[in-house]
Amino acid sequence: MDNYTTSTDKSKLDIDLIHKFLTTSYWARGRSLEDVKKSIENSICFGIYDGNKQVGFARIITDYVVFAYLMDVFIIEEYRGKGLSKVLLAKIFNDAQFS
């Protein structure tokens, strides 16, 4: 897992990759690029990276008091089966702003 990093830095997100994945998912089929961009702007986003290549994504919507809703979680297909979703979710669940 040494090659993989996680980040909440939105400037690192590969918006085209996220949009492409989401529009092929059953839960976000047909979501426009503009809607994806707006959802990212208004959420806490987590990326997981192999070097500089984004290989996974998740976002949280929250009121910072009562709820935090986990959405749009994915690992791209060629990186599945390596435990990366567990790494990404552990990062999210251990994030200080949700403690």
Short mmCIF file of N, CA and C in Angstrom, two decimals:
data_model
loop_
_atom_site.label_atom_id
_atom_site.label_comp_id
_atom_site.label_asym_id
_atom_site.label_seq_id
_atom_site.Cartn_x
_atom_site.Cartn_y
_atom_site.Cartn_z
N MET A 1 0.81 -1.20 0.00
CA MET A 1 0.00 0.00 0.00
C MET A 1 0.85 1.26 0.00
N ASP A 2 2.17 1.11 0.01
CA ASP A 2 3.06 2.27 0.08
C ASP A 2 2.94 3.19 -1.13
N ASN A 3 2.54 2.65 -2.28
CA ASN A 3 2.44 3.46 -3.49
C ASN A 3 1.17 4.29 -3.54
N TYR A 4 0.23 4.03 -2.66
CA TYR A 4 -1.08 4.66 -2.72
C TYR A 4 -1.20 5.75 -1.66
N THR A 5 -1.81 6.86 -2.07
CA THR A 5 -2.06 7.96 -1.15
C THR A 5 -3.52 8.36 -1.24
N THR A 6 -4.01 8.98 -0.18
CA THR A 6 -5.35 9.54 -0.19
C THR A 6 -5.24 11.04 0.03
N SER A 7 -6.24 11.77 -0.45
CA SER A 7 -6.21 13.21 -0.32
C SER A 7 -7.62 13.77 -0.38
N THR A 8 -7.81 14.90 0.32
CA THR A 8 -9.05 15.65 0.21
C THR A 8 -8.85 16.91 -0.62
N ASP A 9 -7.71 17.03 -1.26
CA ASP A 9 -7.39 18.19 -2.09
C ASP A 9 -8.18 18.09 -3.40
N LYS A 10 -9.18 18.93 -3.55
CA LYS A 10 -10.04 18.88 -4.73
C LYS A 10 -9.29 19.22 -6.02
N SER A 11 -8.21 19.96 -5.92
CA SER A 11 -7.45 20.32 -7.12
C SER A 11 -6.77 19.10 -7.74
N LYS A 12 -6.61 18.03 -6.98
CA LYS A 12 -5.99 16.80 -7.48
C LYS A 12 -6.99 15.88 -8.18
N LEU A 13 -8.29 16.12 -7.99
CA LEU A 13 -9.31 15.23 -8.53
C LEU A 13 -9.32 15.24 -10.05
N ASP A 14 -9.47 14.06 -10.63
CA ASP A 14 -9.61 13.91 -12.08
C ASP A 14 -11.12 13.92 -12.38
N ILE A 15 -11.63 15.10 -12.63
CA ILE A 15 -13.08 15.29 -12.81
C ILE A 15 -13.60 14.45 -13.98
N ASP A 16 -12.84 14.37 -15.06
CA ASP A 16 -13.29 13.57 -16.21
C ASP A 16 -13.40 12.09 -15.84
N LEU A 17 -12.44 11.57 -15.08
CA LEU A 17 -12.50 10.18 -14.63
C LEU A 17 -13.73 9.96 -13.75
N ILE A 18 -13.96 10.86 -12.82
CA ILE A 18 -15.11 10.74 -11.91
C ILE A 18 -16.41 10.77 -12.71
N HIS A 19 -16.53 11.73 -13.61
CA HIS A 19 -17.74 11.83 -14.43
C HIS A 19 -17.95 10.57 -15.26
N LYS A 20 -16.89 10.11 -15.91
CA LYS A 20 -16.99 8.92 -16.76
C LYS A 20 -17.46 7.72 -15.94
N PHE A 21 -16.87 7.53 -14.76
CA PHE A 21 -17.28 6.40 -13.93
C PHE A 21 -18.73 6.54 -13.49
N LEU A 22 -19.07 7.70 -12.96
CA LEU A 22 -20.42 7.88 -12.42
C LEU A 22 -21.50 7.70 -13.47
N THR A 23 -21.27 8.18 -14.68
CA THR A 23 -22.31 8.09 -15.70
C THR A 23 -22.51 6.66 -16.21
N THR A 24 -21.60 5.75 -15.84
CA THR A 24 -21.81 4.34 -16.19
C THR A 24 -22.32 3.53 -15.00
N SER A 25 -22.46 4.18 -13.84
CA SER A 25 -22.97 3.48 -12.66
C SER A 25 -24.50 3.48 -12.68
N TYR A 26 -25.09 2.55 -11.95
CA TYR A 26 -26.56 2.50 -11.90
C TYR A 26 -27.13 3.67 -11.11
N TRP A 27 -26.38 4.21 -10.16
CA TRP A 27 -26.93 5.26 -9.28
C TRP A 27 -26.75 6.67 -9.84
N ALA A 28 -25.89 6.85 -10.84
CA ALA A 28 -25.66 8.21 -11.34
C ALA A 28 -25.70 8.27 -12.87
N ARG A 29 -26.32 7.28 -13.47
CA ARG A 29 -26.40 7.23 -14.93
C ARG A 29 -27.01 8.52 -15.47
N GLY A 30 -26.32 9.13 -16.41
CA GLY A 30 -26.84 10.33 -17.03
C GLY A 30 -26.52 11.62 -16.30
N ARG A 31 -25.81 11.55 -15.19
CA ARG A 31 -25.46 12.77 -14.46
C ARG A 31 -24.54 13.62 -15.34
N SER A 32 -24.87 14.87 -15.50
CA SER A 32 -24.09 15.74 -16.39
C SER A 32 -22.74 16.11 -15.76
N LEU A 33 -21.81 16.51 -16.60
CA LEU A 33 -20.51 16.96 -16.11
C LEU A 33 -20.67 18.15 -15.18
N GLU A 34 -21.55 19.05 -15.50
CA GLU A 34 -21.79 20.22 -14.64
C GLU A 34 -22.33 19.80 -13.28
N ASP A 35 -23.23 18.81 -13.26
CA ASP A 35 -23.75 18.32 -11.99
C ASP A 35 -22.66 17.65 -11.16
N VAL A 36 -21.78 16.91 -11.81
CA VAL A 36 -20.66 16.27 -11.10
C VAL A 36 -19.76 17.35 -10.49
N LYS A 37 -19.45 18.36 -11.27
CA LYS A 37 -18.61 19.45 -10.77
C LYS A 37 -19.27 20.14 -9.58
N LYS A 38 -20.55 20.42 -9.68
CA LYS A 38 -21.26 21.10 -8.59
C LYS A 38 -21.33 20.22 -7.35
N SER A 39 -21.54 18.91 -7.53
CA SER A 39 -21.59 18.01 -6.38
C SER A 39 -20.24 17.94 -5.68
N ILE A 40 -19.16 18.01 -6.44
CA ILE A 40 -17.82 18.02 -5.85
C ILE A 40 -17.58 19.32 -5.10
N GLU A 41 -17.97 20.43 -5.68
CA GLU A 41 -17.80 21.73 -5.02
C GLU A 41 -18.50 21.78 -3.67
N ASN A 42 -19.64 21.10 -3.56
CA ASN A 42 -20.47 21.18 -2.36
C ASN A 42 -20.35 19.98 -1.44
N SER A 43 -19.27 19.23 -1.57
CA SER A 43 -19.05 18.04 -0.75
C SER A 43 -17.61 18.00 -0.27
N ILE A 44 -17.37 17.15 0.71
CA ILE A 44 -16.01 16.81 1.11
C ILE A 44 -15.63 15.60 0.26
N CYS A 45 -14.57 15.72 -0.48
CA CYS A 45 -14.20 14.67 -1.43
C CYS A 45 -12.88 14.03 -1.04
N PHE A 46 -12.80 12.74 -1.28
CA PHE A 46 -11.61 11.95 -1.01
C PHE A 46 -11.21 11.24 -2.29
N GLY A 47 -9.96 11.39 -2.66
CA GLY A 47 -9.43 10.64 -3.78
C GLY A 47 -8.38 9.68 -3.27
N ILE A 48 -8.21 8.57 -3.97
CA ILE A 48 -7.10 7.66 -3.70
C ILE A 48 -6.30 7.56 -4.98
N TYR A 49 -4.97 7.59 -4.84
CA TYR A 49 -4.07 7.76 -5.97
C TYR A 49 -2.96 6.73 -5.99
N ASP A 50 -2.63 6.29 -7.18
CA ASP A 50 -1.44 5.49 -7.45
C ASP A 50 -0.45 6.46 -8.09
N GLY A 51 0.45 7.00 -7.29
CA GLY A 51 1.29 8.10 -7.77
C GLY A 51 0.40 9.31 -7.99
N ASN A 52 0.39 9.81 -9.21
CA ASN A 52 -0.47 10.95 -9.56
C ASN A 52 -1.78 10.51 -10.21
N LYS A 53 -1.95 9.22 -10.43
CA LYS A 53 -3.15 8.71 -11.11
C LYS A 53 -4.25 8.43 -10.09
N GLN A 54 -5.39 9.07 -10.29
CA GLN A 54 -6.52 8.81 -9.41
C GLN A 54 -7.12 7.45 -9.76
N VAL A 55 -7.33 6.63 -8.72
CA VAL A 55 -7.87 5.29 -8.93
C VAL A 55 -9.17 5.05 -8.15
N GLY A 56 -9.55 6.02 -7.33
CA GLY A 56 -10.79 5.87 -6.57
C GLY A 56 -11.28 7.21 -6.06
N PHE A 57 -12.52 7.19 -5.58
CA PHE A 57 -13.18 8.43 -5.19
C PHE A 57 -14.29 8.12 -4.20
N ALA A 58 -14.57 9.07 -3.34
CA ALA A 58 -15.75 9.05 -2.47
C ALA A 58 -16.03 10.48 -2.07
N ARG A 59 -17.29 10.76 -1.77
CA ARG A 59 -17.61 12.10 -1.28
C ARG A 59 -18.60 12.00 -0.14
N ILE A 60 -18.55 13.03 0.70
CA ILE A 60 -19.39 13.11 1.89
C ILE A 60 -20.20 14.41 1.82
N ILE A 61 -21.48 14.31 2.11
CA ILE A 61 -22.27 15.52 2.38
C ILE A 61 -22.61 15.48 3.86
N THR A 62 -22.50 16.63 4.51
CA THR A 62 -22.68 16.66 5.96
C THR A 62 -23.14 18.01 6.45
N ASP A 63 -23.76 18.01 7.62
CA ASP A 63 -24.07 19.27 8.30
C ASP A 63 -23.07 19.51 9.43
N TYR A 64 -22.10 18.61 9.60
CA TYR A 64 -21.05 18.69 10.62
C TYR A 64 -21.58 18.58 12.04
N VAL A 65 -22.85 18.23 12.21
CA VAL A 65 -23.42 18.09 13.55
C VAL A 65 -24.08 16.73 13.70
N VAL A 66 -25.06 16.44 12.85
CA VAL A 66 -25.89 15.27 13.02
C VAL A 66 -25.58 14.16 12.02
N PHE A 67 -25.29 14.51 10.79
CA PHE A 67 -25.14 13.45 9.79
C PHE A 67 -23.98 13.72 8.84
N ALA A 68 -23.48 12.62 8.30
CA ALA A 68 -22.52 12.64 7.20
C ALA A 68 -22.92 11.49 6.29
N TYR A 69 -23.22 11.81 5.05
CA TYR A 69 -23.73 10.82 4.11
C TYR A 69 -22.65 10.49 3.09
N LEU A 70 -22.27 9.22 3.01
CA LEU A 70 -21.24 8.74 2.10
C LEU A 70 -21.86 8.45 0.74
N MET A 71 -21.26 9.00 -0.31
CA MET A 71 -21.83 8.86 -1.66
C MET A 71 -20.74 8.62 -2.70
N ASP A 72 -21.16 8.11 -3.85
CA ASP A 72 -20.34 8.01 -5.05
C ASP A 72 -18.98 7.36 -4.81
N VAL A 73 -18.98 6.28 -4.05
CA VAL A 73 -17.74 5.57 -3.73
C VAL A 73 -17.40 4.62 -4.88
N PHE A 74 -16.15 4.69 -5.34
CA PHE A 74 -15.72 3.71 -6.34
C PHE A 74 -14.20 3.59 -6.39
N ILE A 75 -13.76 2.44 -6.86
CA ILE A 75 -12.39 2.16 -7.24
C ILE A 75 -12.47 1.72 -8.70
N ILE A 76 -11.61 2.29 -9.55
CA ILE A 76 -11.68 1.90 -10.96
C ILE A 76 -11.34 0.41 -11.11
N GLU A 77 -11.91 -0.19 -12.13
CA GLU A 77 -11.91 -1.65 -12.26
C GLU A 77 -10.52 -2.29 -12.18
N GLU A 78 -9.54 -1.73 -12.85
CA GLU A 78 -8.23 -2.38 -12.87
C GLU A 78 -7.50 -2.34 -11.53
N TYR A 79 -8.02 -1.60 -10.55
CA TYR A 79 -7.42 -1.51 -9.22
C TYR A 79 -8.24 -2.23 -8.15
N ARG A 80 -9.32 -2.85 -8.54
CA ARG A 80 -10.15 -3.56 -7.57
C ARG A 80 -9.45 -4.84 -7.11
N GLY A 81 -9.80 -5.29 -5.91
CA GLY A 81 -9.23 -6.52 -5.37
C GLY A 81 -7.90 -6.31 -4.67
N LYS A 82 -7.50 -5.07 -4.48
CA LYS A 82 -6.23 -4.76 -3.82
C LYS A 82 -6.42 -4.18 -2.42
N GLY A 83 -7.66 -4.09 -1.97
CA GLY A 83 -7.94 -3.53 -0.64
C GLY A 83 -8.00 -2.01 -0.61
N LEU A 84 -8.04 -1.38 -1.78
CA LEU A 84 -8.03 0.08 -1.82
C LEU A 84 -9.32 0.70 -1.30
N SER A 85 -10.43 0.04 -1.48
CA SER A 85 -11.67 0.59 -0.93
C SER A 85 -11.61 0.61 0.59
N LYS A 86 -10.99 -0.38 1.18
CA LYS A 86 -10.83 -0.41 2.64
C LYS A 86 -9.92 0.73 3.10
N VAL A 87 -8.86 0.99 2.36
CA VAL A 87 -7.95 2.09 2.68
C VAL A 87 -8.70 3.42 2.60
N LEU A 88 -9.44 3.61 1.51
CA LEU A 88 -10.19 4.85 1.31
C LEU A 88 -11.23 5.05 2.41
N LEU A 89 -11.99 4.01 2.70
CA LEU A 89 -13.03 4.14 3.73
C LEU A 89 -12.43 4.34 5.11
N ALA A 90 -11.32 3.69 5.41
CA ALA A 90 -10.66 3.91 6.70
C ALA A 90 -10.22 5.36 6.83
N LYS A 91 -9.69 5.92 5.77
CA LYS A 91 -9.30 7.33 5.78
C LYS A 91 -10.51 8.22 6.08
N ILE A 92 -11.61 7.94 5.45
CA ILE A 92 -12.83 8.73 5.65
C ILE A 92 -13.33 8.58 7.08
N PHE A 93 -13.44 7.34 7.57
CA PHE A 93 -14.01 7.09 8.89
C PHE A 93 -13.11 7.59 10.01
N ASN A 94 -11.81 7.73 9.74
CA ASN A 94 -10.88 8.21 10.74
C ASN A 94 -10.58 9.70 10.60
N ASP A 95 -11.19 10.37 9.67
CA ASP A 95 -10.95 11.78 9.46
C ASP A 95 -11.43 12.56 10.68
N ALA A 96 -10.61 13.45 11.17
CA ALA A 96 -10.90 14.19 12.41
C ALA A 96 -12.18 15.01 12.34
N GLN A 97 -12.55 15.52 11.17
CA GLN A 97 -13.73 16.36 11.11
C GLN A 97 -15.03 15.56 11.28
N PHE A 98 -14.94 14.23 11.24
CA PHE A 98 -16.13 13.40 11.47
C PHE A 98 -16.11 12.72 12.81
N SER A 99 -15.08 12.96 13.60
CA SER A 99 -14.96 12.29 14.91
C SER A 99 -15.81 12.99 15.96
#
